[in-house]
Coordinates of C-alpha atoms and ligand atoms in Angstrom, one line a residue:
X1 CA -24.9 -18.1 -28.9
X2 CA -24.1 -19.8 -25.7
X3 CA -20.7 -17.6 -24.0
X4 CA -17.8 -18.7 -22.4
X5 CA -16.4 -15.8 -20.1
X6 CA -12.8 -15.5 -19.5
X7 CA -11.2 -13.5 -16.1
X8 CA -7.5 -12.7 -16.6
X9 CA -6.1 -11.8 -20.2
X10 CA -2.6 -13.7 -19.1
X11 CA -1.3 -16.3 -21.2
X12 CA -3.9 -18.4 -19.5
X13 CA -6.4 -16.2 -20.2
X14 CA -5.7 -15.0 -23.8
X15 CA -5.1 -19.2 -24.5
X16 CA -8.4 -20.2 -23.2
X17 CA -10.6 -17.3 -25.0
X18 CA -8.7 -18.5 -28.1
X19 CA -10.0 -22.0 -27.9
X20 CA -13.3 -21.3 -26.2
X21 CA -13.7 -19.1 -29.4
X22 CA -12.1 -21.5 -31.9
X23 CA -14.2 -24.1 -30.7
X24 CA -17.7 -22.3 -31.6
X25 CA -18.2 -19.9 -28.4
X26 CA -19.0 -16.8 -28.0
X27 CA -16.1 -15.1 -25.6
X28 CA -16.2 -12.0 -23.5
X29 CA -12.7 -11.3 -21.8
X30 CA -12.1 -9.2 -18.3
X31 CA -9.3 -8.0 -17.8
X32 CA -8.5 -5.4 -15.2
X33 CA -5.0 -4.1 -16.4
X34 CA -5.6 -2.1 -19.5
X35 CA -3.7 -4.2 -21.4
X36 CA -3.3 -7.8 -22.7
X37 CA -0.7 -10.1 -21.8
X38 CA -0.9 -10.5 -18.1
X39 CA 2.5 -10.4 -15.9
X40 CA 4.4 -12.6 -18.3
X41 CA 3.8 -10.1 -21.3
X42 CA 3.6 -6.8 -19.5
X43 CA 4.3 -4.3 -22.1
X44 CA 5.0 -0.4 -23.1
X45 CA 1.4 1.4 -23.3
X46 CA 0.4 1.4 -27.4
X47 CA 0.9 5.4 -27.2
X48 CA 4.5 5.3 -25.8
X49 CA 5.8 1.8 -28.3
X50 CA 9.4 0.4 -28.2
X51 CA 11.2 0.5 -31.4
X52 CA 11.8 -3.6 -30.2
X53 CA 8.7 -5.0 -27.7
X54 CA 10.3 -8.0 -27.8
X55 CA 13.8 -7.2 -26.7
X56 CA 12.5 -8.1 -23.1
X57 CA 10.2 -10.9 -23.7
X58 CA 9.8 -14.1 -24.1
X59 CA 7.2 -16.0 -27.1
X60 CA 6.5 -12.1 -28.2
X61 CA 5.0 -14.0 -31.4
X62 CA 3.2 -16.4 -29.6
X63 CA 1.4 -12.8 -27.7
X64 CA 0.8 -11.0 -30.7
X65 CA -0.5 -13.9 -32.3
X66 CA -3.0 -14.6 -29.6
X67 CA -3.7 -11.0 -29.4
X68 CA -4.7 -10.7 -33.1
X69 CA -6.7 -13.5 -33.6
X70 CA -8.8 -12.7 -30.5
X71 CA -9.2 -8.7 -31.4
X72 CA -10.2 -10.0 -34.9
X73 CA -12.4 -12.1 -34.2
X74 CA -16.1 -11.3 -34.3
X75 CA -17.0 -13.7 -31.4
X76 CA -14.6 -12.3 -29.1
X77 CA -15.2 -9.2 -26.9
X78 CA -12.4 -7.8 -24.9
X79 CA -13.3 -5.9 -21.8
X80 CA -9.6 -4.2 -20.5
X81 CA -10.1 -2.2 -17.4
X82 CA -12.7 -3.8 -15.9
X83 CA -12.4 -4.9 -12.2
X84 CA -14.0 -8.6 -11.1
X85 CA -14.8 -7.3 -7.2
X86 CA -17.3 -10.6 -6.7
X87 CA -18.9 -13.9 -7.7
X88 CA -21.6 -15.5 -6.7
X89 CA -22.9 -18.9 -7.4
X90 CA -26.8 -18.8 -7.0
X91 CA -28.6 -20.2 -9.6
X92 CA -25.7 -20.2 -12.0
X93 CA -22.4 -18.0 -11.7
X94 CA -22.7 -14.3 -11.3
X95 CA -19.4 -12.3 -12.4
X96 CA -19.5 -8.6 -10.8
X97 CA -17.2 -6.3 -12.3
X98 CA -16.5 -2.4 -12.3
X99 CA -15.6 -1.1 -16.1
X100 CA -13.1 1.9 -16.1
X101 CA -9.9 3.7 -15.0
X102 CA -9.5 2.2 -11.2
X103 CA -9.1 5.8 -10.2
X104 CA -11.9 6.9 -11.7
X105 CA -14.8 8.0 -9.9
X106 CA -17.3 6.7 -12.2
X107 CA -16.6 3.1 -13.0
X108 CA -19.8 1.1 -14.9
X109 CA -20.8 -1.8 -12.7
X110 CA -21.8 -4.5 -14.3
X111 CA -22.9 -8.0 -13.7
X112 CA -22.1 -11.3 -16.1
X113 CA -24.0 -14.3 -16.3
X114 CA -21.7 -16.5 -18.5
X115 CA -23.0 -20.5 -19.7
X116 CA -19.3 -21.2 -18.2
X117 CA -16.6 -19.5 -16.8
X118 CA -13.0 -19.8 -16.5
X119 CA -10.7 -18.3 -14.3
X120 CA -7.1 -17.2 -14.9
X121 CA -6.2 -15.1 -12.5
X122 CA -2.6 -15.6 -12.0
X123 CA -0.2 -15.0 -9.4
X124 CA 1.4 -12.0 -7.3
X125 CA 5.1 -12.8 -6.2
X126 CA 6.2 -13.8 -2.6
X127 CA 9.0 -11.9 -0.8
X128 CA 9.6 -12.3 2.9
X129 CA 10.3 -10.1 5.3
X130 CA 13.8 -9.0 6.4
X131 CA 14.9 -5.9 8.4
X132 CA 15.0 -3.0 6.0
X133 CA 12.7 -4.6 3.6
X134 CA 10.5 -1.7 3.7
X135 CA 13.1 0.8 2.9
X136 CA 13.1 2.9 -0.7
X137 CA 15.2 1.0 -3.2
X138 CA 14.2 -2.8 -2.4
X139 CA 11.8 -4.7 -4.5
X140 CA 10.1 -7.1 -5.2
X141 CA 11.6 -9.0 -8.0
X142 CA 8.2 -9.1 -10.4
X143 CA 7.7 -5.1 -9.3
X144 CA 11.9 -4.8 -10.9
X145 CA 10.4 -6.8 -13.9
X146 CA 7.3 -4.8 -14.2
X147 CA 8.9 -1.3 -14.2
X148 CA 11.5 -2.9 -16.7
X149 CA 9.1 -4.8 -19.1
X150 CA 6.1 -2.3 -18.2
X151 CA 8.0 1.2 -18.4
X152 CA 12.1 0.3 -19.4
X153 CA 12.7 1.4 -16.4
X154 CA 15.8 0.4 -14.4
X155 CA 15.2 0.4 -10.1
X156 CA 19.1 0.8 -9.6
X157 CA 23.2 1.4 -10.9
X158 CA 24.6 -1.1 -8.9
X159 CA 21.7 -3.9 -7.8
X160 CA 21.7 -7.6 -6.2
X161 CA 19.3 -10.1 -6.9
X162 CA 18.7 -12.7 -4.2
X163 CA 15.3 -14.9 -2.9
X164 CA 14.6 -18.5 -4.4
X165 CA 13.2 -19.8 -8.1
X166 CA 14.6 -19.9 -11.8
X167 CA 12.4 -16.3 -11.6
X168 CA 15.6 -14.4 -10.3
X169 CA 16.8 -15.4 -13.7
X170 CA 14.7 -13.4 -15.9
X171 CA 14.7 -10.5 -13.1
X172 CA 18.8 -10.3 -13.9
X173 CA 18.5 -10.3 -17.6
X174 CA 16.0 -7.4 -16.9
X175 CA 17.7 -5.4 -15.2
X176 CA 21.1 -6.0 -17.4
X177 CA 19.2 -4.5 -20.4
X178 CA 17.6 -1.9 -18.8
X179 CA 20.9 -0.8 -17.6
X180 CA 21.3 -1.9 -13.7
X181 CA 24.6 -3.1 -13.4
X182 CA 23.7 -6.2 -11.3
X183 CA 26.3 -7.3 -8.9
X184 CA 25.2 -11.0 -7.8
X185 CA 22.1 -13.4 -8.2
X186 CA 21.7 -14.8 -4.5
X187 CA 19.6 -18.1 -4.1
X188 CA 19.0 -19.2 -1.4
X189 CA 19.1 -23.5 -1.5
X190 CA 22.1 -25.2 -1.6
X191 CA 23.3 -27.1 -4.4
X192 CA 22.0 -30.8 -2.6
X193 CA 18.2 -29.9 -2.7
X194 CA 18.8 -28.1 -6.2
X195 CA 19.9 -31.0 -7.8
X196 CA 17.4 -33.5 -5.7
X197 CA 14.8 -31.3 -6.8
X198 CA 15.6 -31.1 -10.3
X199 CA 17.5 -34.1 -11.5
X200 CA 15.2 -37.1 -10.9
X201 CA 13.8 -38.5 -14.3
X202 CA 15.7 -36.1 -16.4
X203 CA 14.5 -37.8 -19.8
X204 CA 11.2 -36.1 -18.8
X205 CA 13.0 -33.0 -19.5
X206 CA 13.3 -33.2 -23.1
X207 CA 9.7 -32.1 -23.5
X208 CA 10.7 -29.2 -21.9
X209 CA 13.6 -28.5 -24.6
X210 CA 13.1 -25.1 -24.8
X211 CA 13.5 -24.0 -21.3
X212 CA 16.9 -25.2 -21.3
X213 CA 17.5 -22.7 -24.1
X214 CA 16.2 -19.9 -22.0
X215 CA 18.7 -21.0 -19.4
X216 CA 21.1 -21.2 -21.4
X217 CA 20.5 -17.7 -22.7
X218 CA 20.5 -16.5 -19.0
X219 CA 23.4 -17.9 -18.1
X220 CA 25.3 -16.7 -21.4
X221 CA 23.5 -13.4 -19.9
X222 CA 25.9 -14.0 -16.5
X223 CA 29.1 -14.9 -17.7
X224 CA 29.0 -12.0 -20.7
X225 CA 27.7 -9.1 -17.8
X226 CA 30.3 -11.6 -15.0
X227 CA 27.1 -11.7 -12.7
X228 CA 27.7 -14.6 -9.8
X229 CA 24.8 -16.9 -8.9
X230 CA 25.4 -18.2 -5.4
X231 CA 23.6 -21.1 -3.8
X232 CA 22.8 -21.0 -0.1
X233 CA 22.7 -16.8 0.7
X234 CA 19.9 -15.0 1.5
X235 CA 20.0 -11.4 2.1
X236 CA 18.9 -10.9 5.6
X237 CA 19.0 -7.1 6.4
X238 CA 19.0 -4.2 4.3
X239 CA 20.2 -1.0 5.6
X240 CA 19.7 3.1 4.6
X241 CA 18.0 6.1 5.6
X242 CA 16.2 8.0 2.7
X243 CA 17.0 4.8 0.6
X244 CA 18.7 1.6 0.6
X245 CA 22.4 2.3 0.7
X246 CA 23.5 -1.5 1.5
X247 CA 22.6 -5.0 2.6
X248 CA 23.7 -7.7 4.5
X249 CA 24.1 -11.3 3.1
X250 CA 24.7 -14.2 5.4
X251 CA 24.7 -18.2 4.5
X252 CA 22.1 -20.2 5.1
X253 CA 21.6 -24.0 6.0
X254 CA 19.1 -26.4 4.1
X255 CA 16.5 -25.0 5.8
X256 CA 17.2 -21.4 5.4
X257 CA 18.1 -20.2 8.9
X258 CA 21.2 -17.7 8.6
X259 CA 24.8 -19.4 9.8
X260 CA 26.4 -17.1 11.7
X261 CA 29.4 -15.7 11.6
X262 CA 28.7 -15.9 7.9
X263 CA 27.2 -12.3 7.7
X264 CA 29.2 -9.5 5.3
X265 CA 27.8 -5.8 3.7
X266 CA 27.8 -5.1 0.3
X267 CA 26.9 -1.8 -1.2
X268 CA 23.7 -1.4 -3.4
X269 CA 21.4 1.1 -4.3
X270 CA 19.1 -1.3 -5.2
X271 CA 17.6 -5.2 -4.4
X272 CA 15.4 -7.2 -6.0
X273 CA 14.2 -10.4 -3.6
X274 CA 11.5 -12.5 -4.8
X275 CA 11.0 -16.2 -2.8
X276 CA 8.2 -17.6 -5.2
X277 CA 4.5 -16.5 -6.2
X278 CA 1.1 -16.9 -4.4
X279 CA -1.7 -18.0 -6.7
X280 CA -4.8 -15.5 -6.7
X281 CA -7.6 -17.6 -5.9
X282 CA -10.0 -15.0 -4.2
X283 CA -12.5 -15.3 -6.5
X284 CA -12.1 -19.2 -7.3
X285 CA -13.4 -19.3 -3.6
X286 CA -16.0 -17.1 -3.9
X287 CA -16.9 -19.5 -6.5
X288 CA -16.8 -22.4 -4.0
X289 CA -14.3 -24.2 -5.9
X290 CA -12.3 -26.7 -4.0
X291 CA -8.3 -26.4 -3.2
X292 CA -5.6 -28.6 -3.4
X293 CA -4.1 -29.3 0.3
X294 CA -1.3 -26.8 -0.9
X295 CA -3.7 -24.2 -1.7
X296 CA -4.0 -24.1 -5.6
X297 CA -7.9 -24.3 -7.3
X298 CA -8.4 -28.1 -7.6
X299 CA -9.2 -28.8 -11.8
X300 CA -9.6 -32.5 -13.4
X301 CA -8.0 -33.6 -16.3
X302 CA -10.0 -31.3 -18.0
X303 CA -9.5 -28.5 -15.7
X304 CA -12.6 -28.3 -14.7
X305 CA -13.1 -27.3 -10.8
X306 CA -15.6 -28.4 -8.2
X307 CA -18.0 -25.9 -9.3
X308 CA -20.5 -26.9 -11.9
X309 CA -19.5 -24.6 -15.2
X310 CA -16.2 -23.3 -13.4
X311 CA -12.7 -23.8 -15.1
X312 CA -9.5 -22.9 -13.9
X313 CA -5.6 -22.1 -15.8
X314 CA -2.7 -20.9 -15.1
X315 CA -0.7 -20.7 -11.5
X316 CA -3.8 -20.1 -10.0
X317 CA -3.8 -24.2 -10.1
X318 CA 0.0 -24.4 -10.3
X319 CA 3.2 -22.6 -10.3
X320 CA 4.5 -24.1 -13.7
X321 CA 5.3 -20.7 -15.8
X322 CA 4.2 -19.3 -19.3
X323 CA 4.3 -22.8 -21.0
X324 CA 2.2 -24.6 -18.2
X325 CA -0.3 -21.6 -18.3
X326 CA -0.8 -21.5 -22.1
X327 CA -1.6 -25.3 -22.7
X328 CA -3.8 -25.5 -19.5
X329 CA -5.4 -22.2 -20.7
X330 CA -6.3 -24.4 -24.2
X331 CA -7.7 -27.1 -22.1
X332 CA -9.7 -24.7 -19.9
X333 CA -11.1 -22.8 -22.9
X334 CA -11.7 -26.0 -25.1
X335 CA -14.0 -27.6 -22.2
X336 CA -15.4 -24.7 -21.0
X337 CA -16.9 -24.1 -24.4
X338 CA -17.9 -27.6 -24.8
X339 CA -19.7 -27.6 -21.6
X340 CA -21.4 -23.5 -23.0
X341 CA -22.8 -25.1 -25.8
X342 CA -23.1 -28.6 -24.8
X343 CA -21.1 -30.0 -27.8
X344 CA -18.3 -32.9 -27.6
X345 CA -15.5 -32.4 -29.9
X346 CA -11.8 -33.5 -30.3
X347 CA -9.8 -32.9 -27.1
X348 CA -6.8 -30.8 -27.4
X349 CA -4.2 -33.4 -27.7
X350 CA -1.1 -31.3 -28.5
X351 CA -2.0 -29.3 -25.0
X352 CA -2.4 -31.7 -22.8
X353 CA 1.0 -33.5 -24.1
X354 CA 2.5 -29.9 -23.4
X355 CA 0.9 -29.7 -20.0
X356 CA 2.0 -33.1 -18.6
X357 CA 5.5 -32.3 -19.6
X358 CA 5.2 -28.8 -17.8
X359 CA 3.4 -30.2 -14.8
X360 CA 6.5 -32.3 -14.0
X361 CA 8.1 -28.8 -14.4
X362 CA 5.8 -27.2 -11.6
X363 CA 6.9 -29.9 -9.7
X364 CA 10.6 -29.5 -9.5
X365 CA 9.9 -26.1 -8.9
X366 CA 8.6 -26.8 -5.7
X367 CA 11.1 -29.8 -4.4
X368 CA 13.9 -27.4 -5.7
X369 CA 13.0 -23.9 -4.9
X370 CA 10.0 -24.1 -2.3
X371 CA 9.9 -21.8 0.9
X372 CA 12.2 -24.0 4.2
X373 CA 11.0 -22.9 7.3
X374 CA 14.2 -21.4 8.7
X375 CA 13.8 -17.7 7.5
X376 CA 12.0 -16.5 10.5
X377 CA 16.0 -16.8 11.9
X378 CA 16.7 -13.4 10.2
X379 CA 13.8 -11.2 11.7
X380 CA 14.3 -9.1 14.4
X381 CA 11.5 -7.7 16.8
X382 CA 11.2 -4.6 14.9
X383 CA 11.0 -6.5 11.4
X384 CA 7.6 -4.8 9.7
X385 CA 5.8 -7.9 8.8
X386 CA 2.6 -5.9 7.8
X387 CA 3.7 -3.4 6.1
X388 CA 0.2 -1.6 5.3
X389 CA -0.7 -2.0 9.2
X390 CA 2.8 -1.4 9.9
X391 CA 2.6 -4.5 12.3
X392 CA 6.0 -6.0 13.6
X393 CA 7.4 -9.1 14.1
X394 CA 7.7 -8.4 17.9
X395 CA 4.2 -7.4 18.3
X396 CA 3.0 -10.1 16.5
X397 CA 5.0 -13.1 18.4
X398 CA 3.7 -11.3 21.7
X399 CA 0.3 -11.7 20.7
X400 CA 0.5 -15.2 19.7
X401 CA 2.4 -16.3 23.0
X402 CA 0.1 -14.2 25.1
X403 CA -3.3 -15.5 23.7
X404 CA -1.5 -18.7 22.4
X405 CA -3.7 -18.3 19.5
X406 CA -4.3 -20.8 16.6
X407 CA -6.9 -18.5 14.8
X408 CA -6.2 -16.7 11.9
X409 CA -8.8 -14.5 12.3
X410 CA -7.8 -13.6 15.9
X411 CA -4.7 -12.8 15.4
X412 CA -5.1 -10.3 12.5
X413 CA -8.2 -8.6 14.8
X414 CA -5.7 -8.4 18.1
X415 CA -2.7 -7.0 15.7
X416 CA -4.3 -5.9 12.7
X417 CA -1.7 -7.5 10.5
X418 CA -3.3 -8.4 6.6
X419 CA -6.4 -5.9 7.4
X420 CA -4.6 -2.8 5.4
X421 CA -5.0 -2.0 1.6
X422 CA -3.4 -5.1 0.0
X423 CA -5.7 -6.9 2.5
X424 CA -3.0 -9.6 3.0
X425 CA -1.8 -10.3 -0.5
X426 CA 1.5 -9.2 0.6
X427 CA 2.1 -10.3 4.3
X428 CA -1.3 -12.7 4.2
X429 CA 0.6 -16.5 3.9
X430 CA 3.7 -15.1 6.2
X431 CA 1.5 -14.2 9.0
X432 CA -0.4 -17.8 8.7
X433 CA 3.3 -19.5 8.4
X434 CA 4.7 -17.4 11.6
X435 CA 1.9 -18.1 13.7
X436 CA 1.3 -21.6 13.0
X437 CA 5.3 -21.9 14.6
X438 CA 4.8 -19.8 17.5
X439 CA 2.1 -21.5 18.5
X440 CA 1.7 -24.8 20.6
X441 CA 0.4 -27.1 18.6
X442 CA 1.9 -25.9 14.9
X443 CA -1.1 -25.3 13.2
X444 CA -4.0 -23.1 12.7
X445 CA -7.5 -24.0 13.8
X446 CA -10.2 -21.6 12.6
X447 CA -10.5 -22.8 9.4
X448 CA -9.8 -18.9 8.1
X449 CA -6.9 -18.5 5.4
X450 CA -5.3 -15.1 4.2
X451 CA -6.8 -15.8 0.8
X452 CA -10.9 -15.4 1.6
X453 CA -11.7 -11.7 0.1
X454 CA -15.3 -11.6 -0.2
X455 CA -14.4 -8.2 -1.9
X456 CA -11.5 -9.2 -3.9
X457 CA -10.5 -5.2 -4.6
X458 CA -11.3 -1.6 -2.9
X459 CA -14.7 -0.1 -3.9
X460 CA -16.0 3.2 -3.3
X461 CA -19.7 2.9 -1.4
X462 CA -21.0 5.1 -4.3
X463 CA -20.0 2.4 -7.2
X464 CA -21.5 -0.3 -4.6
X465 CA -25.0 1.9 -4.6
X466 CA -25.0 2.3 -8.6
X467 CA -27.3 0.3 -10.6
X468 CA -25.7 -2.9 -12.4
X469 CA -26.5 -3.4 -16.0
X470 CA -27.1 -7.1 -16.5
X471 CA -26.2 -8.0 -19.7
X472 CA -23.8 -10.5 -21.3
X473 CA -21.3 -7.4 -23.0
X474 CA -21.1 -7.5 -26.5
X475 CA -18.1 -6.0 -29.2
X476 CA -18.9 -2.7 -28.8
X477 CA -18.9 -1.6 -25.7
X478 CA -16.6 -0.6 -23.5
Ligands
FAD1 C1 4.9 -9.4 -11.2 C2 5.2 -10.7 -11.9 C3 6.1 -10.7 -13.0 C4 6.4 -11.9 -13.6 N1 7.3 -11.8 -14.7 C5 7.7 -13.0 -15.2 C6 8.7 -13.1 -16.2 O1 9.3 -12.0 -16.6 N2 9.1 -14.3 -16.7 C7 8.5 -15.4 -16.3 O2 8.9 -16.5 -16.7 N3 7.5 -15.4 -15.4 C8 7.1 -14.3 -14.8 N4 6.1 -14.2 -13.9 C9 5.4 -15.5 -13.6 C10 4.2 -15.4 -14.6 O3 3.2 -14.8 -13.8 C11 3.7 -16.7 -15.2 O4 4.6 -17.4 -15.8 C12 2.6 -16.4 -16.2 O5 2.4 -15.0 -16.5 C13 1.3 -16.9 -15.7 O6 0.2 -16.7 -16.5 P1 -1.3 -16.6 -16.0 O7 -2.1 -16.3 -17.2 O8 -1.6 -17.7 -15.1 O9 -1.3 -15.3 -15.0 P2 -1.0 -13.8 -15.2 O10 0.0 -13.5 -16.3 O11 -0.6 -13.3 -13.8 O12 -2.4 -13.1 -15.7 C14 -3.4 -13.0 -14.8 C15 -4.3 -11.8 -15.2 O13 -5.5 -11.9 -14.5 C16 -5.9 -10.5 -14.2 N5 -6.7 -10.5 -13.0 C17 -6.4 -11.1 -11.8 N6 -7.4 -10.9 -10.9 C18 -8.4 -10.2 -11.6 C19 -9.6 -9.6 -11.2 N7 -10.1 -9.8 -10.0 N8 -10.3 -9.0 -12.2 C20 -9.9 -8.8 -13.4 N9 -8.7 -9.3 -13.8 C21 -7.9 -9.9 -12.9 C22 -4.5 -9.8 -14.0 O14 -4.7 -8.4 -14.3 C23 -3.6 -10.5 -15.0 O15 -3.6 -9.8 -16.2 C24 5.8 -13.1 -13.2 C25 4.9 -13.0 -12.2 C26 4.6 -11.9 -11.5 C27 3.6 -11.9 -10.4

């Protein structure tokens, strides 16, 4: 039976090995958490269950029904711990993955050869540096919703909420019923590039009924638990010893530069700052699939990449949300099994309705929420912008001047900045944006990009050394 293999169990993921398998493949699914449901549908461990799952989620049913159908079905095999560290396209795509605990020393490494592949690898979230943002008691605003969805744990008493995106929505409700007592929602554009960003062709919207629901929840949310949402503040400092014991909040123009005079302190002992999410598209380039000029894995209507048998769902293509990731996850799966087993059947209308109308979504998004340039006004020389290398701000701009670098690559082997654990995931597009202003010409000429990971996660030498079993894994195994 030809096989469809699926990376990333996200609603992406979990859609597209539901229609890879409906329509007649045979589906293995990687997933390197250890459980289903990606970031969206991060859950309590099955040993430690809530008496409600769903209190903190979103489409629970639309999860567990996904879920079920997939661990039911005879076709499917789920693979949960099990790290991708490679691909290779050869003759054909090779899928390298390590099977077991990440902290365990003897991980099974095994290699895939899939008839077609589709990647859903998701996003991690974006927060820029500020003074104090390495400081015990700020996070990022998907780590707040992880600990809360993942563990019902609350990161503060008395938190504030600030960064950019409808994200810092769901991050409040969160922490309201996990028990933070959440004193403001901070965003940072003003209310002109909000509703330029947002209002044009509003009958487009109606597609999208049901988010309006879900922010009309939220805001029912703000007004019951009297939480202000503020347009145009950023916090720009946080300040603390053992812990953050406050922050400062400051205006900010259009483009996001701090007005001053404008500055004042308020007491936390906890923030949350999230300014968007960076797709994970290490291993779409290892696969030699093409980008979009904003740096998304280029798919056709069919969401197929530039790499022969290669698909591609979820924000690793877009920043749309759940609903953008599940119907692009049907098309993905639909094709991708089509193209296995090299049969034509009826495309997946009802998806790619749902898609357009949640492309237009992703869209707005972007014109109303996207990064503006002016934040580098609230670092200092001291700001850690690398926080694994524990590279500054200062040390960073002196480099640049000095060498009046446009490389990438030099820059992070002069400073070390993006060579520490995380390898750049966290710190990786801020250094490329700060550089590309301090230097001459405004742009970057090496061709290098924070998001090339030949290794896309740590290995030990030993697991390298191992012998692979080649196989394509069937139910049954681990
Ligand atoms: C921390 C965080 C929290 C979020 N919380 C919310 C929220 O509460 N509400 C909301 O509306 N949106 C939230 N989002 C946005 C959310 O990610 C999307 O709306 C939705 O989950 C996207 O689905 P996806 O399938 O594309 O990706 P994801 O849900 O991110 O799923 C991707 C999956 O791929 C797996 N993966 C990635 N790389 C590899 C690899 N190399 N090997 C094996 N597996 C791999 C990951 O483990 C993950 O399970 C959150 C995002 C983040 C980063």
């Amino acid at each position: 039976m030809s096989e469809v293999l699926v990376i990333g169990a996200g609603p992406a993921g979990l859609a597209a090995a539901r229609a890879a398998s409906d329509a007649g493949a045979s589906v293995v699914l990687l997933d390197a958490s250890d459980a289903l449901g990606g970031q969206f549908w991060r859950h309590l461990p099955e040993t430690r269950p809530a008496r409600n799952e769903k209190y903190l989620h979103h489409g629970w049913s639309t999860f567990r029904a996904l879920g079920e159908a997939l661990e039911s079905s005879p076709t499917v095999t789920i693979i949960r711990s099990a790290q991708v560290w490679a691909i290779e396209v050869l003759d054909g795509v090779a899928v390298h993955a390590m099977i077991g605990e990440p902290d365990g020393a003897r991980r099974e490494r095994r290699v895939f050869r899939p008839d077609a592949l589709v990647l859903a690898t998701g996003a991690h979230d974006r927060t820029l540096p500020f003074p104090g943002w390495d400081l015990p008691g700020v996070f990022t605003g998907g780590a707040a919703q992880a600990l809360a969805k993942g563990e019902r744990l609350a990161v503060g008493e008395r938190v504030l909420v600030a960064g950019a995106g409808p994200f810092l929505l769901p991050v409040a409700q969160s922490l309201t019923r996990s028990g933070s007592r959440v004193i403001g929602v901070l965003e940072a554009n003003r209310a002109a590039r909000l509703a330029r960003g947002w209002s044009p062709r509003p009958w487009q919207l109606l597609g999208a009924a049901g988010k309006g629901l879900e922010l009309a929840g939220y805001a029912a949310g703000h007004v019951r638990h009297r939480i202000p949402y503020r347009l145009g503040r950023a916090v720009i400092a946080a300040h603390g010893t053992d812990r953050v014991g406050s922050v400062t909040v400051a205006k900010v123009d259009a483009q996001w530069a701090p007005v001053p005079g404008t500055e004042h302190t308020l007491e936390v002992d906890a923030v949350c700052v999230s300014h968007g999410f960076t797709p994970r598209i290490e291993l779409a380039i290892a696969a030699g699939c093409e980008l979009t000029p904003n740096r998304f894995v280029a798919v056709d209507g069919n969401q197929r990449t530039t790499t022969d048998g290669v698909y591609a769902a979820g924000e690793i293509t877009g920043i749309g949300g759940v609903d953008l990731a599940l119907a692009e996850g049907e098309i993905a799966g639909h094709f991708a099994a089509a193209s296995a087993t090299e049969s034509v059947s009826a495309p997946p209308t009802a998806a790619i309705r749902r898609r357009r109308v949640f492309t237009g979504f992703a869209h707005r998004i972007e014109a109303a929420h996207g990064i503006r340039s002016g934040w580098s006004g609230w670092l200092t020389d001291s700001t850690l912008i690398c926080r694994c290398e524990e590279v500054d701000f200062g040390s960073m701009r002196a480099a640049a001047v000095a060498t009046e670098s446009e490389s990438f690559r030099s820059l992070k082997l002069g400073t070390r900045a993006g060579l520490g654990i995380c390898q750049g995931r966290m710190c990786g597009r801020t250094t490329e944006e700060l550089l590309c202003a301090l230097n001459p010409n405004r742009e970057l000429s090496d061709g290098a990009v924070s998001d090339r990971r030949p290794l896309a996660s740590p290995l030990r030498i030993g697991e390298l050394a191992h012998p692979s079993s080649q196989n394509n894994a069937r139910k049954g195994t681990p």
